[in-house]
Short mmCIF file of C-alpha atoms and ligand atoms in Angstrom, two decimals:
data_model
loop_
_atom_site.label_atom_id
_atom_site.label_comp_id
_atom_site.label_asym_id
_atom_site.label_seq_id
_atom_site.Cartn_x
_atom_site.Cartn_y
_atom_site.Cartn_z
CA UNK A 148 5.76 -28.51 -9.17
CA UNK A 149 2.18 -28.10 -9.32
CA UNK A 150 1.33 -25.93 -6.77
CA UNK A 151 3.08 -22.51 -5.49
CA UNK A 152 1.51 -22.78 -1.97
CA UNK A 153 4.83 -24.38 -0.72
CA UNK A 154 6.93 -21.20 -2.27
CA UNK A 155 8.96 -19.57 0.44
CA UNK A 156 8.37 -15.63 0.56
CA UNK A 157 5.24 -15.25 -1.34
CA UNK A 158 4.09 -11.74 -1.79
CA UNK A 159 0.13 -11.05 -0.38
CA UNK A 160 1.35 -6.99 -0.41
CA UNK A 161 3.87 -4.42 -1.34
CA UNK A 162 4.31 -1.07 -0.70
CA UNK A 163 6.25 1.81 -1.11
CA UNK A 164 6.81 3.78 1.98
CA UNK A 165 9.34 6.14 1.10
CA UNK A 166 13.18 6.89 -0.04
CA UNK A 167 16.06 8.35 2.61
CA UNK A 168 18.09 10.47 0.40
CA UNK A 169 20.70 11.69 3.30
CA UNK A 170 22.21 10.44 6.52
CA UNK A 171 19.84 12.16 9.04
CA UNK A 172 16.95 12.07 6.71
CA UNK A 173 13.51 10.90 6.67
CA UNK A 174 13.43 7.18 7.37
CA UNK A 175 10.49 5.31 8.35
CA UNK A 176 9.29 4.77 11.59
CA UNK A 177 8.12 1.66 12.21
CA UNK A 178 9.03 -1.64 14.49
CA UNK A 179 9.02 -4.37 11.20
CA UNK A 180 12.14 -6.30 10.93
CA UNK A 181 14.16 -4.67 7.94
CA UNK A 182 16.26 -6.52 5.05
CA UNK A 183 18.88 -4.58 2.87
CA UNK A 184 20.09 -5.51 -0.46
CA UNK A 185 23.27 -4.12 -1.92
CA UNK A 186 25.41 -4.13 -4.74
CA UNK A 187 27.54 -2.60 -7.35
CA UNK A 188 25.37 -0.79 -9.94
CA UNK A 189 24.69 -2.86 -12.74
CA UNK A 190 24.97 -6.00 -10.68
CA UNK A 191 21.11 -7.37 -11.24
CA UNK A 192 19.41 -6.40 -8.29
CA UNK A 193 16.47 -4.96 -9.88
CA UNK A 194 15.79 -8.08 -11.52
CA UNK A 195 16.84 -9.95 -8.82
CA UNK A 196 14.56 -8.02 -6.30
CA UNK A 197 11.61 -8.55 -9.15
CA UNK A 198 12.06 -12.32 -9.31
CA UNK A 199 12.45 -12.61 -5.41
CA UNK A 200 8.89 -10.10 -5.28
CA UNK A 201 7.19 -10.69 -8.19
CA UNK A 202 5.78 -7.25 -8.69
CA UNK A 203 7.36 -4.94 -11.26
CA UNK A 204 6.09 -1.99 -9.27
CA UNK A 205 9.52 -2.15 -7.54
CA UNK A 206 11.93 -1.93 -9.80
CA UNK A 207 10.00 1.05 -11.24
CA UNK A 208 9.86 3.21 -8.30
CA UNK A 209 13.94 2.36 -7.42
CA UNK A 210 14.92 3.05 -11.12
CA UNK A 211 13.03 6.41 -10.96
CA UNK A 212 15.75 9.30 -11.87
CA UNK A 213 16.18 11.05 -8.09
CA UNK A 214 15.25 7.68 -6.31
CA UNK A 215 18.57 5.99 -7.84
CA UNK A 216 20.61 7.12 -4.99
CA UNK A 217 18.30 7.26 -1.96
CA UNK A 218 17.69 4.46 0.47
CA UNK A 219 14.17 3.18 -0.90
CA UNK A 220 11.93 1.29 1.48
CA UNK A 221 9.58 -1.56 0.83
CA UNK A 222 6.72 -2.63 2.77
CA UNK A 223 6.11 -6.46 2.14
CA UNK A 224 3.19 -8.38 3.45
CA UNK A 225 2.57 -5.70 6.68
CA UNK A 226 5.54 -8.34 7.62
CA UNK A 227 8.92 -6.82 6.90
CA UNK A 228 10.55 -4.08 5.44
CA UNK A 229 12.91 -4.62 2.12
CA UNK A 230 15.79 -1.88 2.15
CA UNK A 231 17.01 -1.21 -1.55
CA UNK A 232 20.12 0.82 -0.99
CA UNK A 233 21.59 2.55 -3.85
CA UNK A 234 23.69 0.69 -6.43
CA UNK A 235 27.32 1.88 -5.66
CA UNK A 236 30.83 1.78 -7.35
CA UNK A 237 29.38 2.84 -11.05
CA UNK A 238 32.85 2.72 -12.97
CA UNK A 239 32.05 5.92 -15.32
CA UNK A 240 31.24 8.62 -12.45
CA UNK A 241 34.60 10.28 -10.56
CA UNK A 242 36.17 8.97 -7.84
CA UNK A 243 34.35 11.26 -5.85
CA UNK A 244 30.95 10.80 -6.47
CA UNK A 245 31.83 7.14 -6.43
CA UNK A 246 32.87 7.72 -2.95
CA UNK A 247 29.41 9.32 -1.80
CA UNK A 248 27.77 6.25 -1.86
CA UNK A 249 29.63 5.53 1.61
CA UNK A 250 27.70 7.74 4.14
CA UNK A 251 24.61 6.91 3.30
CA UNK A 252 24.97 3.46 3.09
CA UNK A 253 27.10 3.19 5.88
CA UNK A 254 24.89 5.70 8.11
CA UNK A 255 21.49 3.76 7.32
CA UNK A 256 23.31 0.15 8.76
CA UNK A 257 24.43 1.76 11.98
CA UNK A 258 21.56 3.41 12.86
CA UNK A 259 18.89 1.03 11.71
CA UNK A 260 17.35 -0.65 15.12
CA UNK A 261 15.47 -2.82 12.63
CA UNK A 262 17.80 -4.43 10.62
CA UNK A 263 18.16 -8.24 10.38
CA UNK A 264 20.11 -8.83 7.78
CA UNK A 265 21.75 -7.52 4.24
CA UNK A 266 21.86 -9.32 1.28
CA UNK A 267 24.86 -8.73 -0.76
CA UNK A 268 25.24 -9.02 -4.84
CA UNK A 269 28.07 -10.33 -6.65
CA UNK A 270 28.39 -10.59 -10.16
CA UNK A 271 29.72 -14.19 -10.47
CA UNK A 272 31.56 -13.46 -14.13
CA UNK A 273 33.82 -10.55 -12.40
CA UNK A 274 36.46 -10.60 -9.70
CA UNK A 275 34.69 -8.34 -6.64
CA UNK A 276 35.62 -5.11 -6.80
CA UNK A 277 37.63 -2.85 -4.34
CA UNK A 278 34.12 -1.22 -3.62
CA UNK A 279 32.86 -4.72 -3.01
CA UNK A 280 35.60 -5.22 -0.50
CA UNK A 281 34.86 -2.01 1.35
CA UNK A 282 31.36 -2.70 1.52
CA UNK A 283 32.22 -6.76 3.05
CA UNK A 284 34.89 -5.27 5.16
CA UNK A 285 32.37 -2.86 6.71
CA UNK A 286 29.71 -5.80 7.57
CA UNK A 287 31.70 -7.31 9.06
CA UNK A 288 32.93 -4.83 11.77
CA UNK A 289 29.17 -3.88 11.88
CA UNK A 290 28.43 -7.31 12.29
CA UNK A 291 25.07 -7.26 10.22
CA UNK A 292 24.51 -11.42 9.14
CA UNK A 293 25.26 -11.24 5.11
CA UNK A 294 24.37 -13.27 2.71
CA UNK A 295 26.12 -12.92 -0.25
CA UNK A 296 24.33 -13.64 -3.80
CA UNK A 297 26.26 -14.50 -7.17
CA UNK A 298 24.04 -12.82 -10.01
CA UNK A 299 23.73 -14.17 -13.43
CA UNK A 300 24.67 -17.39 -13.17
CA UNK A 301 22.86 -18.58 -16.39
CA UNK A 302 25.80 -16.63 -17.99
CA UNK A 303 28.16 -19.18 -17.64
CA UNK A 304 28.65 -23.31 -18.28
CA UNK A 305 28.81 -25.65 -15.87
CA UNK A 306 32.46 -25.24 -15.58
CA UNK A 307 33.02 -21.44 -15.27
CA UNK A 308 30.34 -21.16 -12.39
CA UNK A 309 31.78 -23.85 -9.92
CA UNK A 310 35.10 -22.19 -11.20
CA UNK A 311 33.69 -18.51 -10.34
CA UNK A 312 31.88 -19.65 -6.98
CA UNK A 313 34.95 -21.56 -5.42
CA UNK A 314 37.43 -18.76 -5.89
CA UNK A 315 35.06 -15.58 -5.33
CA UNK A 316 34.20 -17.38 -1.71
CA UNK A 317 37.87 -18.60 -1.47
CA UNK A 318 39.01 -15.09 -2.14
CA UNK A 319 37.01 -13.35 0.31
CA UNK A 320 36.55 -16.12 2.56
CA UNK A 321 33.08 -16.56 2.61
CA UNK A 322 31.28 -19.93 4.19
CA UNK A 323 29.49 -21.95 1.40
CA UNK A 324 26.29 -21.75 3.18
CA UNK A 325 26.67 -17.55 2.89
CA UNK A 326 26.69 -18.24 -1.13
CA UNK A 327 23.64 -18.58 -3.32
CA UNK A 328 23.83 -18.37 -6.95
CA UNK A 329 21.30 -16.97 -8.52
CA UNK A 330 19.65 -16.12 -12.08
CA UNK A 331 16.89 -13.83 -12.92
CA UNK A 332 16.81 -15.27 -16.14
CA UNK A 333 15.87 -18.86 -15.05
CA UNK A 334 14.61 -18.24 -11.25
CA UNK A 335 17.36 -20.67 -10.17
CA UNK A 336 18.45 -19.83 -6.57
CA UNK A 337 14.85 -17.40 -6.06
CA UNK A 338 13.64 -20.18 -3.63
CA UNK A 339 16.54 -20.59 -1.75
CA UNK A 340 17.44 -16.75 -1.88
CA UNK A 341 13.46 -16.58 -0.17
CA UNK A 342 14.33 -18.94 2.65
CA UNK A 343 17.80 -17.57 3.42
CA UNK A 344 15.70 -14.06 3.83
CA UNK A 345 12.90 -15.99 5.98
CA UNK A 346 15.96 -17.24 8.26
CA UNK A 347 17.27 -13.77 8.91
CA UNK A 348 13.59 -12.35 9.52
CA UNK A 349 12.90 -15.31 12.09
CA UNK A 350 16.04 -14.41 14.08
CA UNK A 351 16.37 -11.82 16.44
CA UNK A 352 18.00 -8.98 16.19
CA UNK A 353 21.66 -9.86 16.12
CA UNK A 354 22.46 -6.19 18.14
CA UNK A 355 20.34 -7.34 20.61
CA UNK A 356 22.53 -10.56 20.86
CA UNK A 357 25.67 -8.91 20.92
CA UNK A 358 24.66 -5.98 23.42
CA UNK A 359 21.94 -7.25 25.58
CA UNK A 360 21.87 -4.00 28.00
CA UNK A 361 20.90 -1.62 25.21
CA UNK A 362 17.15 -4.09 24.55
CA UNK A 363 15.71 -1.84 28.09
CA UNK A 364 11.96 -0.98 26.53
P1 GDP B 487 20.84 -3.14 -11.19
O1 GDP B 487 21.48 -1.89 -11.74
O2 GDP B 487 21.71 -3.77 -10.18
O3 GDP B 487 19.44 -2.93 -10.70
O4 GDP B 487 20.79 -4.19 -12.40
P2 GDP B 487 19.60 -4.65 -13.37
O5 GDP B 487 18.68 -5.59 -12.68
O6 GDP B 487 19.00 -3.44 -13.99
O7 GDP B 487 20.42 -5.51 -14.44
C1 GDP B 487 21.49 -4.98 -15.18
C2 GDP B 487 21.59 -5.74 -16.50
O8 GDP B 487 21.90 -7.10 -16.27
C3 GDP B 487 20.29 -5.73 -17.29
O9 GDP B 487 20.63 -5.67 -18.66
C4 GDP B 487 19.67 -7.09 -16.96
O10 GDP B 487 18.84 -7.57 -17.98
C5 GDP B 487 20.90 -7.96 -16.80
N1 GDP B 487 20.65 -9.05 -15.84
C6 GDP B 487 20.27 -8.91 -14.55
N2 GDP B 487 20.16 -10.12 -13.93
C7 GDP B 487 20.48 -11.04 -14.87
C8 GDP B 487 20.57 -12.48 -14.87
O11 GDP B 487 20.33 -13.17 -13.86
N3 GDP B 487 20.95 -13.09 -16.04
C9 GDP B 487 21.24 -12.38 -17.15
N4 GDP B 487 21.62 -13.07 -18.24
N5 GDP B 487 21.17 -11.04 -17.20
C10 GDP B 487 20.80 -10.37 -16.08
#
């Protein structure tokens, strides 16, 4: 309790490096491991992102008007690179522009070399969504290792959350070890959010696992 020297994921540096705005846009060159975070708009992943970075300057640049929909990317510690894709599903847009959240998304996880690993928000108070399904059912036939996050959890007793946790991984058949809950409120879960994101950076690539011939240099 008295020291921070044994926190998982602490922050030395953080930069912005730029925003993807369209499937064969800019996106960054580089050779750093890469970690996405997703969710429905709304969900908490600013906060969450600011609890799990500790630097304000991040939510900033991702909430700027025009940045909102691109693919923003982080440079943390000249270590990795944190992916904030854009918040989809928002319930008071058209189906349409609802829908446009797909290629992008979609286009960035099949064509990133990088990628380790996405982290994917839940609210824990509300059944997922049918974009939340699309979005699981598409990880999984990418095969990208998910973790899934339950936000605001200090929003509910005791009760509710066990409640909310058993049948959100029952329904979409999630292993418990896949499930953190987590509050930006309270930092409960930030610690073990941090080491679940170490885990994926320390493994390698999991497209190199499942498709060994395509690692030639
Ligand atoms: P984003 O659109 O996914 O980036 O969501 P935000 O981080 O902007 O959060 C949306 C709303 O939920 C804001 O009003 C936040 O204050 C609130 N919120 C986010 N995380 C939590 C949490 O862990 N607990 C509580 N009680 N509220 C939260």
């Amino acid at each position: 309790m008295s020291a921070t020297s044994g926190e998982p994921l602490v922050t030395r540096s953080l930069e912005f490096i730029g925003g993807m705005a369209s499937v064969a846009g800019w996106r960054p060159e580089s050779s750093l491991p890469e970690i996405a975070f997703a969710g429905r708009s709304n969900v908490g992943k600013s906060s969450l992102l600011n609890r799990l970075i500790h630097r304000k300057k991040m939510a900033r640049v991702s909430n700027t008007p025009g940045r909102t929909r691109e693919v923003n990317f982080f440079r943390v510690n000249d270590a990795f690179i944190l992916v904030d894709l854009p918040g989809y599903g928002y319930a008071r847009v058209s189906k349409e522009k609802r829908a446009e959240w797909r290629p992008l998304i979609e286009g960035f996880m099949r064509s990133s070399e990088q990628l380790r690993g996405i982290v994917l928000l839940l609210d824990v108070r509300h059944d997922p969504t049918k974009d939340d399904r699309l979005m699981l059912d598409f990880l999984s036939e990418v095969g990208v290792p998910t973790i899934v996050v339950l936000t605001k959890i200090d929003k509910l007793t005791a009760k509710q959350r066990a409640e909310q946790i058993f049948s959100i991984s029952r329904d979409l058949a999630l292993d418990s070890e896949q499930v953190i809950a987590f509050s930006a409120v309270t930092g409960e879960g930030r610690n073990e959010l941090a080491e679940a994101v170490e885990g994926l950076l320390s493994q390698p690539s999991w497209r190199a696992v499942a498709a060994p011939e395509a690692t030639a240099e």
